[in-house]
Amino acid sequence: VEFAQELVKLDIRILSTGGTARLLMESGISVREVSDYTGFPEMMDGRLKTLHPKIHGGLLALRDNVEHTNQAKEHGIEFIDMVVVNLYPFESTIAKPNVELSEAIENIDIGGPTMIRSAAKNYRYVAVVTNPGQYESVIAELKENAGALSSETKFALAKAAFAHTAHYDTVISNYLASLDQPSAAEFPPALEFKYEKAQDLRYGENPHQKAAFYRGPALSEPSVANARQLHGKELSFNNILDLHAALEMVKDFDEPTAAIIKHNNPCGVASHSSLAQAYRDALDCDPLSAFGSIVAL
């Protein structure tokens, strides 16, 4: 609702489907229903509403292509400049205990991913917003640029959109595979990792290699990925690898423990009621190899 209110303030007209349209209208926001625009009612319990040439023609038309613009005009197709979609919550639906297959199937979004892909394919002309976390920055840029988004922003949104639909489809595929392959629930046929880049690194394990450091989106326990550097020069690939090994090692112990790591190998590990003594004991294991090492306490 808040996002739509900001769009209206910028004289942006909103086209929406059933439930969303009702919510916006109840909040005093002027909305044109998709069924009024297409001349085709929503049907089949909402399965069919946005899969229409007047929607996808408005998304896919190349604005600098005379043939496209003439065909759009001939068939009463208006250009759509932005798609905002929150997909049906398939992932949270299947996370519920004892969810029925029929409920899971009804939460497979069809129109949403189709509009997202159409908009993302035509990103030069159409912005695609797939995450509420994008709302604030999109509104800020629209306000700064007289209601327009830069080419760079539209391309970044398109890349995020394709990553979003790829994840969505992988979750569906893995769930369906798990129904007749019990092992797939624990070891899915397609394993997808989703990480965000924390920083670029000067080089990789060796100076001629490139590298970047990525972290998982939901970190709850202490780790190198969500640690904050307090002092010193930028960490290298090998620094981060050794920090991770040292920290994960001491996390295995309940009593005060020190670990000294060099090149991903422990030079010494020790536990003691005194943390200072634990460090001394760890160092005594191999004080020569400990030169230039990583210490975790």
Coordinates of C-alpha atoms in Angstrom, one line a residue:
V1 CA 0.0 0.0 0.0
E2 CA 2.8 2.5 0.9
F3 CA 4.6 1.8 -2.3
A4 CA 1.5 2.3 -4.4
Q5 CA 0.7 5.6 -2.5
E6 CA 4.2 6.9 -3.5
L7 CA 3.6 5.8 -7.1
V8 CA 0.3 7.7 -7.3
K9 CA 2.0 10.8 -5.9
L10 CA 4.3 10.6 -9.0
D11 CA 1.2 10.5 -11.3
I12 CA 1.9 6.9 -12.1
R13 CA -1.3 5.0 -13.1
I14 CA -1.8 1.5 -11.5
L15 CA -3.2 -1.6 -13.2
S16 CA -3.9 -4.4 -10.8
T17 CA -5.6 -7.8 -10.3
G18 CA -8.4 -8.9 -7.9
G19 CA -7.1 -9.1 -4.4
T20 CA -4.4 -6.5 -4.8
A21 CA -6.7 -4.1 -6.5
R22 CA -9.3 -4.4 -3.7
L23 CA -6.6 -3.8 -1.1
L24 CA -5.4 -0.7 -2.8
M25 CA -8.9 0.7 -3.5
E26 CA -9.8 0.1 0.2
S27 CA -6.8 2.2 1.0
G28 CA -8.0 5.0 -1.2
I29 CA -5.7 4.4 -4.1
S30 CA -7.0 4.8 -7.6
V31 CA -6.6 1.5 -9.5
R32 CA -7.7 0.1 -12.9
E33 CA -8.5 -3.5 -12.7
V34 CA -6.8 -5.8 -15.2
S35 CA -10.1 -7.4 -16.2
D36 CA -11.5 -3.9 -17.1
Y37 CA -8.4 -3.2 -19.2
T38 CA -8.3 -6.5 -21.1
G39 CA -12.1 -6.9 -21.4
F40 CA -11.6 -10.4 -20.2
P41 CA -12.8 -11.5 -16.7
E42 CA -10.7 -13.3 -14.1
M43 CA -11.7 -16.9 -14.1
M44 CA -10.8 -20.4 -13.0
D45 CA -10.4 -19.4 -9.4
G46 CA -7.9 -16.7 -10.4
R47 CA -5.7 -19.0 -12.4
L48 CA -6.4 -16.9 -15.5
K49 CA -6.1 -13.1 -15.2
T50 CA -2.9 -11.6 -16.5
L51 CA -2.1 -14.1 -19.3
H52 CA -3.4 -11.9 -22.0
P53 CA -1.9 -10.1 -25.1
K54 CA -2.9 -6.7 -23.8
I55 CA -0.7 -7.4 -20.7
H56 CA 2.3 -9.1 -22.3
G57 CA 2.1 -6.9 -25.4
G58 CA 2.4 -3.9 -23.2
L59 CA 5.4 -5.5 -21.5
L60 CA 7.3 -6.9 -24.5
A61 CA 6.8 -4.2 -27.1
L62 CA 10.1 -2.5 -28.2
R63 CA 9.3 1.2 -27.9
D64 CA 11.8 2.1 -30.6
N65 CA 10.4 -0.5 -33.1
V66 CA 7.8 1.1 -35.4
E67 CA 6.3 -2.2 -36.3
H68 CA 5.8 -3.0 -32.6
T69 CA 4.3 0.4 -31.7
N70 CA 1.9 0.2 -34.7
Q71 CA 0.7 -3.3 -33.8
A72 CA 0.2 -2.2 -30.2
K73 CA -1.9 0.8 -31.4
E74 CA -3.9 -1.3 -33.8
H75 CA -4.9 -3.8 -31.0
G76 CA -5.4 -1.2 -28.2
I77 CA -2.3 -2.3 -26.3
E78 CA -1.0 0.3 -23.8
F79 CA 2.7 0.2 -22.8
I80 CA 3.4 -0.9 -19.2
D81 CA 6.5 0.6 -17.7
M82 CA 6.8 -1.3 -14.5
V83 CA 5.8 -4.7 -13.1
V84 CA 5.5 -5.2 -9.3
V85 CA 5.0 -8.8 -8.3
N86 CA 5.1 -10.7 -5.0
L87 CA 4.9 -14.4 -6.1
Y88 CA 2.5 -16.8 -4.4
P89 CA 4.2 -18.1 -1.2
F90 CA 5.1 -21.6 -2.4
E91 CA 8.1 -22.0 -0.2
S92 CA 6.3 -21.0 3.0
T93 CA 3.4 -23.2 2.0
I94 CA 5.4 -26.4 1.7
A95 CA 7.2 -25.6 4.9
K96 CA 3.9 -26.1 6.8
P97 CA 3.6 -29.5 8.5
N98 CA 1.5 -32.1 6.7
V99 CA 0.7 -29.7 3.8
E100 CA -1.5 -31.3 1.1
L101 CA -0.2 -31.6 -2.4
S102 CA -3.3 -29.8 -3.7
E103 CA -2.5 -26.8 -1.5
A104 CA 1.1 -26.7 -2.7
I105 CA 0.0 -26.9 -6.3
E106 CA -2.4 -23.9 -5.9
N107 CA 0.5 -21.9 -4.6
I108 CA 2.5 -22.3 -7.8
D109 CA 2.4 -18.9 -9.4
I110 CA 2.0 -18.8 -13.2
G111 CA 1.0 -15.3 -14.1
G112 CA 3.5 -13.7 -11.8
P113 CA 6.6 -15.4 -13.1
T114 CA 5.4 -14.9 -16.7
M115 CA 5.0 -11.1 -16.2
I116 CA 8.4 -11.0 -14.4
R117 CA 10.1 -12.7 -17.3
S118 CA 8.4 -10.6 -19.9
A119 CA 9.4 -7.4 -18.1
A120 CA 12.9 -8.6 -17.3
K121 CA 13.5 -9.6 -21.0
N122 CA 12.4 -6.0 -22.0
Y123 CA 14.4 -4.3 -19.2
R124 CA 15.5 -1.5 -21.5
Y125 CA 11.9 -0.2 -21.3
V126 CA 10.3 -1.9 -18.4
A127 CA 11.3 -2.0 -14.7
V128 CA 10.6 -5.2 -12.8
V129 CA 10.3 -5.1 -9.0
T130 CA 10.2 -8.5 -7.3
N131 CA 11.1 -7.8 -3.7
P132 CA 9.6 -5.3 -1.2
G133 CA 13.2 -4.6 -0.1
Q134 CA 13.5 -2.8 -3.5
Y135 CA 10.6 -0.4 -3.0
E136 CA 12.4 2.3 -1.1
S137 CA 15.3 2.7 -3.5
V138 CA 13.0 2.6 -6.5
I139 CA 10.8 5.3 -5.1
A140 CA 13.8 7.4 -4.2
E141 CA 15.2 7.2 -7.7
L142 CA 11.8 7.9 -9.3
K143 CA 11.6 11.1 -7.2
E144 CA 15.1 12.2 -8.1
N145 CA 14.7 11.6 -11.9
A146 CA 11.2 13.0 -12.6
G147 CA 9.5 9.6 -12.6
A148 CA 12.2 7.6 -14.5
L149 CA 14.6 4.9 -13.6
S150 CA 18.1 4.7 -15.1
S151 CA 19.2 2.0 -17.5
E152 CA 21.6 0.7 -14.9
T153 CA 18.8 0.3 -12.3
K154 CA 16.5 -1.4 -14.7
F155 CA 19.2 -3.9 -15.7
A156 CA 20.0 -4.6 -12.0
L157 CA 16.3 -5.2 -11.4
A158 CA 16.1 -7.6 -14.3
K159 CA 19.1 -9.6 -13.1
A160 CA 17.5 -9.8 -9.6
A161 CA 14.2 -10.9 -11.3
F162 CA 15.7 -13.8 -13.2
A163 CA 17.6 -14.9 -10.1
H164 CA 14.3 -14.8 -8.2
T165 CA 12.3 -16.9 -10.7
A166 CA 15.2 -19.4 -11.0
H167 CA 15.1 -19.9 -7.2
Y168 CA 11.3 -20.2 -7.2
D169 CA 11.3 -22.8 -9.9
T170 CA 14.1 -24.8 -8.2
V171 CA 12.1 -24.9 -4.9
I172 CA 9.0 -26.2 -6.9
S173 CA 11.1 -28.8 -8.8
N174 CA 12.8 -30.1 -5.6
Y175 CA 9.5 -30.3 -3.7
L176 CA 7.8 -32.3 -6.5
A177 CA 10.8 -34.6 -6.8
S178 CA 10.7 -35.3 -3.1
L179 CA 7.1 -36.7 -3.3
D180 CA 8.2 -39.9 -5.0
Q181 CA 11.9 -39.9 -4.1
P182 CA 12.1 -39.8 -0.3
S183 CA 15.9 -39.1 -0.4
A184 CA 15.2 -36.0 -2.4
A185 CA 13.8 -34.2 0.6
E186 CA 17.2 -34.4 2.3
F187 CA 19.3 -34.5 -0.9
P188 CA 17.4 -32.6 -3.6
P189 CA 18.1 -33.3 -7.3
A190 CA 19.0 -29.7 -7.9
L191 CA 21.0 -28.0 -5.2
E192 CA 20.8 -24.2 -5.3
F193 CA 23.1 -21.9 -3.2
K194 CA 22.1 -18.3 -2.7
Y195 CA 24.7 -16.0 -1.4
E196 CA 25.3 -12.2 -1.4
K197 CA 28.7 -10.7 -2.1
A198 CA 30.3 -9.3 1.0
Q199 CA 33.3 -7.8 -0.8
D200 CA 35.7 -8.2 -3.7
L201 CA 39.2 -9.5 -2.7
R202 CA 42.5 -8.3 -4.0
Y203 CA 43.3 -11.8 -5.3
G204 CA 42.5 -15.5 -4.7
E205 CA 44.5 -18.3 -3.1
N206 CA 47.4 -17.2 -5.4
P207 CA 48.2 -13.7 -6.7
H208 CA 47.3 -14.5 -10.3
Q209 CA 43.7 -15.6 -9.3
K210 CA 40.6 -13.4 -8.9
A211 CA 38.3 -13.9 -5.9
A212 CA 35.3 -12.5 -4.0
F213 CA 33.8 -13.3 -0.6
Y214 CA 30.2 -14.3 -0.4
R215 CA 27.9 -14.9 2.6
G216 CA 24.6 -16.6 3.3
P217 CA 21.6 -14.3 3.6
A218 CA 20.4 -15.5 7.0
L219 CA 23.3 -15.8 9.5
S220 CA 22.4 -16.3 13.2
E221 CA 25.6 -17.7 14.8
P222 CA 29.0 -16.0 15.1
S223 CA 31.0 -16.4 11.9
V224 CA 33.6 -14.7 9.8
A225 CA 30.9 -13.9 7.3
N226 CA 29.0 -11.6 9.7
A227 CA 32.1 -10.4 11.6
R228 CA 33.1 -6.7 11.6
Q229 CA 36.7 -5.8 10.9
L230 CA 37.9 -3.3 13.5
H231 CA 41.4 -2.5 12.3
G232 CA 44.1 -3.3 9.7
K233 CA 44.4 -3.7 6.0
E234 CA 41.9 -5.5 3.8
L235 CA 41.7 -9.2 4.4
S236 CA 42.9 -11.6 1.7
F237 CA 41.3 -14.9 0.5
N238 CA 43.8 -16.8 2.7
N239 CA 43.2 -14.6 5.7
I240 CA 39.4 -15.3 5.5
L241 CA 39.9 -19.0 5.0
D242 CA 42.2 -19.2 8.1
L243 CA 39.9 -17.0 10.2
H244 CA 37.0 -19.3 9.4
A245 CA 39.0 -22.4 10.3
A246 CA 40.2 -20.9 13.6
L247 CA 36.8 -19.6 14.7
E248 CA 35.0 -22.8 13.8
M249 CA 37.6 -24.8 15.7
V250 CA 37.2 -23.0 19.0
K251 CA 33.4 -23.1 18.6
D252 CA 33.6 -26.9 19.0
F253 CA 34.7 -26.4 22.7
D254 CA 32.7 -25.4 25.7
E255 CA 35.7 -24.5 27.9
P256 CA 38.1 -21.5 27.2
T257 CA 40.1 -22.5 24.1
A258 CA 42.7 -21.0 21.8
A259 CA 43.4 -22.1 18.3
I260 CA 46.4 -21.0 16.1
I261 CA 46.0 -21.6 12.4
K262 CA 48.5 -21.2 9.6
H263 CA 47.5 -22.0 5.9
N264 CA 44.3 -23.7 7.1
N265 CA 46.2 -26.1 9.4
P266 CA 46.3 -25.9 13.2
C267 CA 49.8 -25.1 14.7
G268 CA 48.3 -25.6 18.1
V269 CA 45.0 -25.9 20.0
A270 CA 44.6 -25.9 23.7
S271 CA 41.9 -25.5 26.4
H272 CA 42.4 -24.2 30.0
S273 CA 40.4 -22.5 32.7
S274 CA 42.5 -19.4 32.0
L275 CA 42.2 -18.2 28.4
A276 CA 45.7 -16.7 28.6
Q277 CA 47.1 -20.0 29.6
A278 CA 45.2 -21.8 26.8
Y279 CA 46.9 -19.4 24.3
R280 CA 50.3 -20.1 25.8
D281 CA 49.7 -23.9 25.6
A282 CA 48.5 -23.6 22.0
L283 CA 51.6 -21.6 21.1
D284 CA 53.9 -24.1 22.7
C285 CA 52.6 -26.8 20.4
D286 CA 54.6 -25.4 17.4
P287 CA 55.9 -21.8 18.0
L288 CA 57.9 -21.8 14.8
S289 CA 55.0 -22.5 12.5
A290 CA 52.8 -20.0 14.4
F291 CA 54.7 -17.1 12.9
G292 CA 52.2 -14.9 10.9
S293 CA 49.3 -17.1 12.0
I294 CA 45.6 -16.5 12.8
V295 CA 44.5 -16.8 16.5
A296 CA 41.0 -17.5 17.6
L297 CA 40.0 -17.5 21.3

